[in-house]
mmCIF file of C-alpha atoms in Angstrom:
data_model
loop_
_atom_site.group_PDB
_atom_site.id
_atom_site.type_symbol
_atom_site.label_atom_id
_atom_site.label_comp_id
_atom_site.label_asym_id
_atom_site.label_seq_id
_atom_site.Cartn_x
_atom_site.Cartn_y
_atom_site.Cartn_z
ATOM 1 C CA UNK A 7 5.551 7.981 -14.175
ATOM 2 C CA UNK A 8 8.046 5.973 -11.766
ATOM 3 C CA UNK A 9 7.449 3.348 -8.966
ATOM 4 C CA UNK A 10 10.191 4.131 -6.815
ATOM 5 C CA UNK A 11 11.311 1.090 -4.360
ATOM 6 C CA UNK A 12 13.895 1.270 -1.954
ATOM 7 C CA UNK A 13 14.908 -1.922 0.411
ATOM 8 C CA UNK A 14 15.794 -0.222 3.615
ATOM 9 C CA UNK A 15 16.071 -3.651 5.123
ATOM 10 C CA UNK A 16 18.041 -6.643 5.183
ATOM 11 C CA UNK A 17 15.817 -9.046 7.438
ATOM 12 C CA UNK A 18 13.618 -10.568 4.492
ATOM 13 C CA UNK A 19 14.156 -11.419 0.928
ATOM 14 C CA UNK A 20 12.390 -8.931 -0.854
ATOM 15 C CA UNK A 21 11.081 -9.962 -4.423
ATOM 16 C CA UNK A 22 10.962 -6.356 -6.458
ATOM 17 C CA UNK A 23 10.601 -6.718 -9.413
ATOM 18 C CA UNK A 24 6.888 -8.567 -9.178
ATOM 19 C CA UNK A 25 6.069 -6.015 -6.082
ATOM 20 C CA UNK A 26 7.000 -3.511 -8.244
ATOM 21 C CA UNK A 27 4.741 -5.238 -11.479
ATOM 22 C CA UNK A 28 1.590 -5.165 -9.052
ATOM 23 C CA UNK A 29 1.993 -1.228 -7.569
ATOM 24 C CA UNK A 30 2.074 -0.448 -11.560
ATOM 25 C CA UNK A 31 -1.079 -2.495 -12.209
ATOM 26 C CA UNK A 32 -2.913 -1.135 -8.909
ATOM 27 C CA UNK A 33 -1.907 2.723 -9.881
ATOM 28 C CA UNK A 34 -3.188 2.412 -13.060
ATOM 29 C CA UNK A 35 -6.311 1.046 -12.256
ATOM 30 C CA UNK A 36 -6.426 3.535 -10.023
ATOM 31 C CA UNK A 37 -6.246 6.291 -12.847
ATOM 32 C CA UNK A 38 -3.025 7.263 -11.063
ATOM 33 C CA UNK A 39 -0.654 5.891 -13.870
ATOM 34 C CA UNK A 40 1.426 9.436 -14.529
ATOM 35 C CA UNK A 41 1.739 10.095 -10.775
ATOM 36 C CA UNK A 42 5.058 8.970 -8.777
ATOM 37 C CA UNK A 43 4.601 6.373 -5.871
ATOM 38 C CA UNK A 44 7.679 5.834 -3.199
ATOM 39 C CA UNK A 45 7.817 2.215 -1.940
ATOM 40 C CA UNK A 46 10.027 1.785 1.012
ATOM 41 C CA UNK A 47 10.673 -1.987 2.231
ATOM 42 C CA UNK A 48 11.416 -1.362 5.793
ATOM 43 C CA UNK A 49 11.970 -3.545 8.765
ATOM 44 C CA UNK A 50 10.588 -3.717 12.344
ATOM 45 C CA UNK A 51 12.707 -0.895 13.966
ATOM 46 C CA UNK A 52 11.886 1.581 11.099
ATOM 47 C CA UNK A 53 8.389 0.729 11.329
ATOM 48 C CA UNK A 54 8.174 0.915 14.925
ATOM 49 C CA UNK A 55 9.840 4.387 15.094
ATOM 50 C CA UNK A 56 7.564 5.749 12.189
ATOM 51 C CA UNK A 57 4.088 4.277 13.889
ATOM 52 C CA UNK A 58 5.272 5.971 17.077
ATOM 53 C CA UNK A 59 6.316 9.189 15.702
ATOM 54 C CA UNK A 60 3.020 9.302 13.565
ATOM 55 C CA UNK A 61 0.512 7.838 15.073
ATOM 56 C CA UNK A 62 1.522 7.547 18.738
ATOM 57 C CA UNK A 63 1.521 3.606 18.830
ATOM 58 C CA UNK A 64 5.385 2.273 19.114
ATOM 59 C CA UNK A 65 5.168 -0.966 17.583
ATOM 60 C CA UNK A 66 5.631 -2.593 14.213
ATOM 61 C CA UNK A 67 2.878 -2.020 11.985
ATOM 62 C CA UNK A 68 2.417 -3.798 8.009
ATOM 63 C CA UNK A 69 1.867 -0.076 6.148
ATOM 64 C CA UNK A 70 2.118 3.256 6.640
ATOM 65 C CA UNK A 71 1.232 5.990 3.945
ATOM 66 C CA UNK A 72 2.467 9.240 3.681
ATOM 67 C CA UNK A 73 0.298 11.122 0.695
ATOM 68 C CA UNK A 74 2.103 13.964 -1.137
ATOM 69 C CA UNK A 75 -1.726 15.882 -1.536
ATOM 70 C CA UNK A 76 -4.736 15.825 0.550
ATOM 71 C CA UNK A 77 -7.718 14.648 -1.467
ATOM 72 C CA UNK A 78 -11.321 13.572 -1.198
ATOM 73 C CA UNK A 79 -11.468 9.342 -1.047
ATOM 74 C CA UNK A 80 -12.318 9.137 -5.047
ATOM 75 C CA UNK A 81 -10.632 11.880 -6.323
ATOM 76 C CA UNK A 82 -7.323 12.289 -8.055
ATOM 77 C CA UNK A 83 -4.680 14.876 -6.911
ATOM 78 C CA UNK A 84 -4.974 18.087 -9.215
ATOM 79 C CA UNK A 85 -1.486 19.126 -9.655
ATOM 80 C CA UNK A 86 -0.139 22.948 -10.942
ATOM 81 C CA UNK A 87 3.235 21.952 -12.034
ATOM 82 C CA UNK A 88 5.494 18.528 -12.907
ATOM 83 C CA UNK A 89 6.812 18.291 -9.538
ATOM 84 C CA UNK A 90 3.407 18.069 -7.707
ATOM 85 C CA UNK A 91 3.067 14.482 -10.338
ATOM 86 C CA UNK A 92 3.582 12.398 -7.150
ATOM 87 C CA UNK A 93 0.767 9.970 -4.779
ATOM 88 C CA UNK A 94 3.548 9.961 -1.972
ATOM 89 C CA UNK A 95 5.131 7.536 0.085
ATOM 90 C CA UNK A 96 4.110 3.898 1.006
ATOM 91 C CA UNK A 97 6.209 2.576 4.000
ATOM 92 C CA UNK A 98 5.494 -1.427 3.546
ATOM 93 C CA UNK A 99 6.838 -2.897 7.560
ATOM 94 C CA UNK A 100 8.009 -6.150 5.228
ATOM 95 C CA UNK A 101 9.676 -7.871 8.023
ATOM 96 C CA UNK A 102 6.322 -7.588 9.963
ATOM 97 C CA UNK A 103 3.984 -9.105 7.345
ATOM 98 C CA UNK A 104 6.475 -11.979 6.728
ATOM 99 C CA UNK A 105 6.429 -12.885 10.605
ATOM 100 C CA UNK A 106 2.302 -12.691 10.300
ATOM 101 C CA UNK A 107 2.291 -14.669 6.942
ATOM 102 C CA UNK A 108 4.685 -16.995 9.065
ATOM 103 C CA UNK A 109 2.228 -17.304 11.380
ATOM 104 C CA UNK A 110 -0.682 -18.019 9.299
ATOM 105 C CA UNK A 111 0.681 -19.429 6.591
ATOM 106 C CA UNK A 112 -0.082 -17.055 3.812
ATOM 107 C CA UNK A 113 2.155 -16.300 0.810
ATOM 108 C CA UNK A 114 4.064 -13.218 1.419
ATOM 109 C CA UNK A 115 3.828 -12.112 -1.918
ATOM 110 C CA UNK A 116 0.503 -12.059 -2.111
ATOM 111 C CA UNK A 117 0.216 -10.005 1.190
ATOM 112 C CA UNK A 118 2.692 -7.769 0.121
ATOM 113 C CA UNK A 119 0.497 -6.896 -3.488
ATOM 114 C CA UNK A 120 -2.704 -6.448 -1.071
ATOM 115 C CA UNK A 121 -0.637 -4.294 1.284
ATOM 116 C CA UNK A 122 0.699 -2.462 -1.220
ATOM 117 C CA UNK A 123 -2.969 -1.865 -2.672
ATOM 118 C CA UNK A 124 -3.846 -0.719 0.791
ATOM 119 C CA UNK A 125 -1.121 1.707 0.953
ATOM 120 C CA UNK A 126 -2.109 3.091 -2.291
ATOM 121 C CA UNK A 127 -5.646 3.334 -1.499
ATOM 122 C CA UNK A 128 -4.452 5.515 1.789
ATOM 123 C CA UNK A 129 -2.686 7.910 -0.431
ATOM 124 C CA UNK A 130 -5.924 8.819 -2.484
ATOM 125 C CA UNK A 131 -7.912 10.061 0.354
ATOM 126 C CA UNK A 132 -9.302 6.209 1.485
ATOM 127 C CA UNK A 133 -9.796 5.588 5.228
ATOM 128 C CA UNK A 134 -11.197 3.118 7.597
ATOM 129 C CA UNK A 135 -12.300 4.790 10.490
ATOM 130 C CA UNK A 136 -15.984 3.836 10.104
ATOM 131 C CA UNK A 137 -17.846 1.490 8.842
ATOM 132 C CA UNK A 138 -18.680 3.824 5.997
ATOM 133 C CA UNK A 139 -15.042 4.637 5.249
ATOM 134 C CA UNK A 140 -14.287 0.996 5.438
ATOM 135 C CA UNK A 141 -16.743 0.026 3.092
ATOM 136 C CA UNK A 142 -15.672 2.562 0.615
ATOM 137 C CA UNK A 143 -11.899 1.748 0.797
ATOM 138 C CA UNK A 144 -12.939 -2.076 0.861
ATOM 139 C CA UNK A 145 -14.754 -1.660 -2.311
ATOM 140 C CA UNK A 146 -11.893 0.353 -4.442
ATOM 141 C CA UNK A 147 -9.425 -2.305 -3.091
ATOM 142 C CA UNK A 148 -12.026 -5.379 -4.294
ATOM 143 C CA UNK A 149 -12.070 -3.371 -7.393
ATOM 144 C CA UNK A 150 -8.400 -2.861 -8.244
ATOM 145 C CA UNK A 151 -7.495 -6.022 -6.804
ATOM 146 C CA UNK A 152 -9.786 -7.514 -9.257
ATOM 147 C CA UNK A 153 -7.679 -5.932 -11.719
ATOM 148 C CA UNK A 154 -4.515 -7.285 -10.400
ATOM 149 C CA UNK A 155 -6.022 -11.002 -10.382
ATOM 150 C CA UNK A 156 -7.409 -10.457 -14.357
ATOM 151 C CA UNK A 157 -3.565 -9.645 -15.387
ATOM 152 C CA UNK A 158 -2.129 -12.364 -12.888
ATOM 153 C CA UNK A 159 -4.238 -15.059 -12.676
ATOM 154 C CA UNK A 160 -4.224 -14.595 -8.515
ATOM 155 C CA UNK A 161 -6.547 -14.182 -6.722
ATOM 156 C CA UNK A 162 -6.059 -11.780 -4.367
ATOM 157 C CA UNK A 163 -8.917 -10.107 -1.927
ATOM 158 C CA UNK A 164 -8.402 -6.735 0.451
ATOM 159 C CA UNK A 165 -6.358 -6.325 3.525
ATOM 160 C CA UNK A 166 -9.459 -4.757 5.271
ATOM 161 C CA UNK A 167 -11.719 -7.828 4.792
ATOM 162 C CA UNK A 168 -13.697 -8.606 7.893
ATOM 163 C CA UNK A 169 -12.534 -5.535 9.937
ATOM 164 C CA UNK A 170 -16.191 -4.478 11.006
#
C-alpha cells in the first residue's frame, strides 16, 4: 500500500524521497506493509494550531498522529473492507525539529526517520504516558529502528530515549 507525503511547508528543505524510503522500512517491520500511512511535512504555524486544537497546548510540537482505527499497543488494525487499509495520519512539525537539530547539532534526517518511527508507533495503539507505556513503545521503536539501521547502515535509536 502507499506512503502518502505531502510538503505543506516551505520553511525547510525537505528530503522525500529517503523520508519516504524509511516510513516504508518502519511499516513493514511493523507488519503494517498493505496499510496506507499520510505523511504531512508541516511548519510551525500548522503545528501550533493542530497541538492547540488537539491537545490544548498552542505551541509547535515535532509529531502529531492521527490513527485511522483504535487498537491495542501490539495489535494490527482488523479492517472489513479496502477502504479501512489505512494506519492514518502522521503530522511531522519539520520546521520544529530542524530548529532543535539546529540547536543540538543532530542530523535532521536522522531525526526526521526516528520521528517518523514515533509517529508510526502512535498510530498502532503505542503511548507514553507511563513508565510502562513508555517502555513498551521504547522497545517496538528500538526494534524497528534496528531494522531501519540493518537496511541503512545508520544507526539510529528512539525519540523517547531517556524520557523517564
Amino acid at each position: 500500500m502507499s506512503v502518502a507525503l505531502r510538503n505543506a511547508q516551505s520553511a525547510v528543505l525537505v528530503r522525500r524521497a529517503p523520508l519516504r524510503r524509511a516510513v516504508c522500512v518502519l511499516r513493514a517491520a511493523l507488519g503494517a506493509s498493505r496499510f496506507d500511512v499520510g505523511l504531512v511535512c508541516a511548519g510551525n504555524g500548522l503545528m501550533r494550531r493542530l497541538n492547540g486544537a488537539y491537545r490544548q497546548r498552542p505551541e509547535p510540537t515535532d509529531v502529531l498522529s492521527f490513527p485511522f482505527h483504535q487498537v491495542v499497543a501490539g495489535e494490527l488494525p482488523r479492517p472489513r473492507c479496502r477502504d479501512e487499509y489505512n494506519l492514518g495520519d502522521i503530522f511531522l512539525g519539520v520546521e520544529y525539529i530542524y530548529q532543535q537539530c539546529r540547536a543540538t547539532g543532530e542530523d535532521f534526517d536522522s531525526v526526521l526517520a526516528v520521528t517518523a518511527a514515533h509517529g508510526l508507533c502512535h498510530l498502532l495503539g503505542y503511548q507514553h504516558n507511563t513508565k510502562p507505556e513508555w517502555h513498551q513503545m521504547y522497545q517496538k521503536e528500538v526494534e524497528i529502528l534496528e531494522e531501519l539501521n540493518r537496511l541503512t547502515g545508520t544507526s539510529l535509536r528512539p525519540l523517547t530515549a531517556g524520557l523517564f
